[in-house]
Short mmCIF file of C-alpha atoms and ligand atoms in Angstrom, two decimals:
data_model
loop_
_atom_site.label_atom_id
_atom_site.label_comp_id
_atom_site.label_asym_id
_atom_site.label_seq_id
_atom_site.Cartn_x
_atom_site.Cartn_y
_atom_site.Cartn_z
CA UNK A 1 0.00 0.00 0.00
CA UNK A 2 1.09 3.63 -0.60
CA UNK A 3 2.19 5.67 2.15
CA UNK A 4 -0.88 8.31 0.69
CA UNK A 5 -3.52 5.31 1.20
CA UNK A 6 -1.89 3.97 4.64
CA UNK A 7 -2.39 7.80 5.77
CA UNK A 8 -5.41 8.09 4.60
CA UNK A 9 -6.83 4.77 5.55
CA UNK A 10 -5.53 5.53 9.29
CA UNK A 11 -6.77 8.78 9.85
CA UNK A 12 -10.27 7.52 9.53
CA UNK A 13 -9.50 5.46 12.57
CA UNK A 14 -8.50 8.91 14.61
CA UNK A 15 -10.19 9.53 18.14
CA UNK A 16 -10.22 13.28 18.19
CA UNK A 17 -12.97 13.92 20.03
CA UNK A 18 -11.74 17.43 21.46
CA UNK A 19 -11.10 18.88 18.54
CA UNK A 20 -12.55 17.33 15.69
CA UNK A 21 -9.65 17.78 13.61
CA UNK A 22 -8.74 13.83 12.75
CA UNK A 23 -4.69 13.19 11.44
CA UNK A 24 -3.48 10.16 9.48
CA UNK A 25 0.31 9.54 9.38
CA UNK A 26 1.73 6.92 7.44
CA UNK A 27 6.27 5.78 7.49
CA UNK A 28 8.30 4.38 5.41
CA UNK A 29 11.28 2.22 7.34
CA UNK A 30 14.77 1.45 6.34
CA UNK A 31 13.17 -2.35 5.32
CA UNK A 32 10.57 -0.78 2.98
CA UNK A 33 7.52 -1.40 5.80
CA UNK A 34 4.69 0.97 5.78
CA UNK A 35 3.84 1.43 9.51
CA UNK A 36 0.71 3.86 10.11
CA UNK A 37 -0.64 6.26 13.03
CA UNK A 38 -3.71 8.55 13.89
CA UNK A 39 -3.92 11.16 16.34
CA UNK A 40 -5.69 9.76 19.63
CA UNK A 41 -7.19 12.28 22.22
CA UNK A 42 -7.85 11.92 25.92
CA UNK A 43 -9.80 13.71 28.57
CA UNK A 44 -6.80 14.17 30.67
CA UNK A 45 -4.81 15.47 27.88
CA UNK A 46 -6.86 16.61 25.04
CA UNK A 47 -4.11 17.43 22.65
CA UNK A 48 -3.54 13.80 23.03
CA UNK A 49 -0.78 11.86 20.53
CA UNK A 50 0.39 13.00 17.44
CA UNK A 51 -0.54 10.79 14.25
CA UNK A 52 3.07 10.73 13.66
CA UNK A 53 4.07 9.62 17.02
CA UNK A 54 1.47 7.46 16.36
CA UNK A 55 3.32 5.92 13.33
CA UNK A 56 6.73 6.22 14.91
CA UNK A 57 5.71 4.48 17.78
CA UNK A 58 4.61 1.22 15.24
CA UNK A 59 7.65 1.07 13.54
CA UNK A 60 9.78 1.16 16.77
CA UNK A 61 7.16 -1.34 18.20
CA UNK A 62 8.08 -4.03 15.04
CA UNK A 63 11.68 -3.70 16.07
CA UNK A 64 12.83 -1.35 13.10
CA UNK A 65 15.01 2.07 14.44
CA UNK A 66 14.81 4.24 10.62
CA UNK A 67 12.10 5.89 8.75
CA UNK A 68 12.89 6.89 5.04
CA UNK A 69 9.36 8.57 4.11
CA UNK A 70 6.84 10.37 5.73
CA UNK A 71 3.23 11.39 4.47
CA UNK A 72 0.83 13.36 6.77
CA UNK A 73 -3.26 14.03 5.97
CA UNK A 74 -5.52 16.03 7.70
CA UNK A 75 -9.12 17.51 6.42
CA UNK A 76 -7.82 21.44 6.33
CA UNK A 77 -7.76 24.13 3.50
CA UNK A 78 -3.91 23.77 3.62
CA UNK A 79 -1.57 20.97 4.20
CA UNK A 80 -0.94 20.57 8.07
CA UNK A 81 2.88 20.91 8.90
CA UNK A 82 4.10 18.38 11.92
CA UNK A 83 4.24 19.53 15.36
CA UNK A 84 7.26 20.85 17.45
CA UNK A 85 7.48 17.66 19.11
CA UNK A 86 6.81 15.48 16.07
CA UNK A 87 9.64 16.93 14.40
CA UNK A 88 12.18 16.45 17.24
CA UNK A 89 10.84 12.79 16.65
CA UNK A 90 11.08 12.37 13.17
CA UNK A 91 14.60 13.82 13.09
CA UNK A 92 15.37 11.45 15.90
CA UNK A 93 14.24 8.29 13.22
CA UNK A 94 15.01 9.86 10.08
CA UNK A 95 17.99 11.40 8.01
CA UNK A 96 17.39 14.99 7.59
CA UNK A 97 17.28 14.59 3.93
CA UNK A 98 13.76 12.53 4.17
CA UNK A 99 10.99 13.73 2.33
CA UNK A 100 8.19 14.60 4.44
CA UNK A 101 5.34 14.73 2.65
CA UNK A 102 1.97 16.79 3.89
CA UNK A 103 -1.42 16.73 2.34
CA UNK A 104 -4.90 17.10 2.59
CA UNK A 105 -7.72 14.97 1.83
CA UNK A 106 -8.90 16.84 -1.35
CA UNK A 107 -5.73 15.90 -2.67
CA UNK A 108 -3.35 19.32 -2.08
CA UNK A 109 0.40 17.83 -1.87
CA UNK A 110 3.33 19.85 0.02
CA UNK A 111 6.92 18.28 0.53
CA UNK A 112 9.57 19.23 2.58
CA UNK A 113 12.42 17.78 4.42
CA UNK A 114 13.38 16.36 8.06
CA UNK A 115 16.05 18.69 8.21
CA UNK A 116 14.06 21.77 6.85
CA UNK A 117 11.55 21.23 9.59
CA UNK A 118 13.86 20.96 12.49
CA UNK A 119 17.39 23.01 11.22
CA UNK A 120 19.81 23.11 13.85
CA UNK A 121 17.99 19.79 15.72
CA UNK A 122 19.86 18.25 19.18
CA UNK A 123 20.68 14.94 19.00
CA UNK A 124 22.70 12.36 20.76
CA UNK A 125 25.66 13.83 19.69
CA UNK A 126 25.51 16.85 21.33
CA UNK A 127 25.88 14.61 24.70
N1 THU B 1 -2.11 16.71 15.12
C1 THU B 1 -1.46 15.64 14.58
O1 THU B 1 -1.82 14.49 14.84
N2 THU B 1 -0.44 15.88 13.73
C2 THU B 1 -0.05 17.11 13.31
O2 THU B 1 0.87 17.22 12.49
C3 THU B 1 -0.73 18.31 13.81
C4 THU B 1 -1.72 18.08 14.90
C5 THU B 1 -3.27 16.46 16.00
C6 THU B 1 -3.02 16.61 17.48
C7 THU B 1 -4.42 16.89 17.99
O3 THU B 1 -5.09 15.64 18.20
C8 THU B 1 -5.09 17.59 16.83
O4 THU B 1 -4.30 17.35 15.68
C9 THU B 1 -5.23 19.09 17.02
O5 THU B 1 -4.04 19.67 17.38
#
């Protein structure tokens, strides 16, 4: 399956109760699995988890460490860019030359970059 119909098969899935606003996030890893996320809201903390997070947190789950492509989907006039804290994640999982790859469900495409998301990101070896 396409990382376009992963994300947009996903985000139908999406508990966002809170604020309506449902995300599908679909990744590419280093062995050429599509692993997918939604965004999922709670009471406690309605901002909830990030459909990317979401998605991450699969890949890591099946044992794999490296995402290669990323798509995002939301319903919104313009294509929704990731997060602060999603992007300190993907750069964490992915080179900064990965596409990322935002869209909306009508179909509106934007790409970008890890590294153009998150310039000047920490990592492990500033420690
Ligand atoms: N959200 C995502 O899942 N990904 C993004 O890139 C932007 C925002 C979610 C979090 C929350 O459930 C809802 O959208 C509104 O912020």
């Amino acid at each position: 399956m396409s990382l376009k119909d992963a994300a947009l098969k996903v985000r139908e899935n999406a508990h966002a109760p809170y604020s309506n606003f449902k995300v599908g996030a679909a990744v590419r890893s280093g062995s050429g699995t599509v692993y997918s996320g939604c965004n999922v809201e709670n009471v406690a903390y309605p901002e909830g988890t990030c459909a990317e997070a979401g998605a991450i947190a699969a890949m890591v789950a099946a044992g794999e460490k490296e995402l290669t492509e990323v798509y995002v989907v939301a319903s919104s006039p313009q294509p929704v860019p990731p997060c602060g804290g999603c992007r300190q994640k993907l750069a964490e999982f992915g080179k900064g030359d990965v596409v990322v790859t935002m869209a909306t469900v009508d179909g509106v495409e934007t790409k970008t970059t890890i590294a153009d998301l998150l310039p000047g990101a920490f990592n492990a070896s500033f420690m």
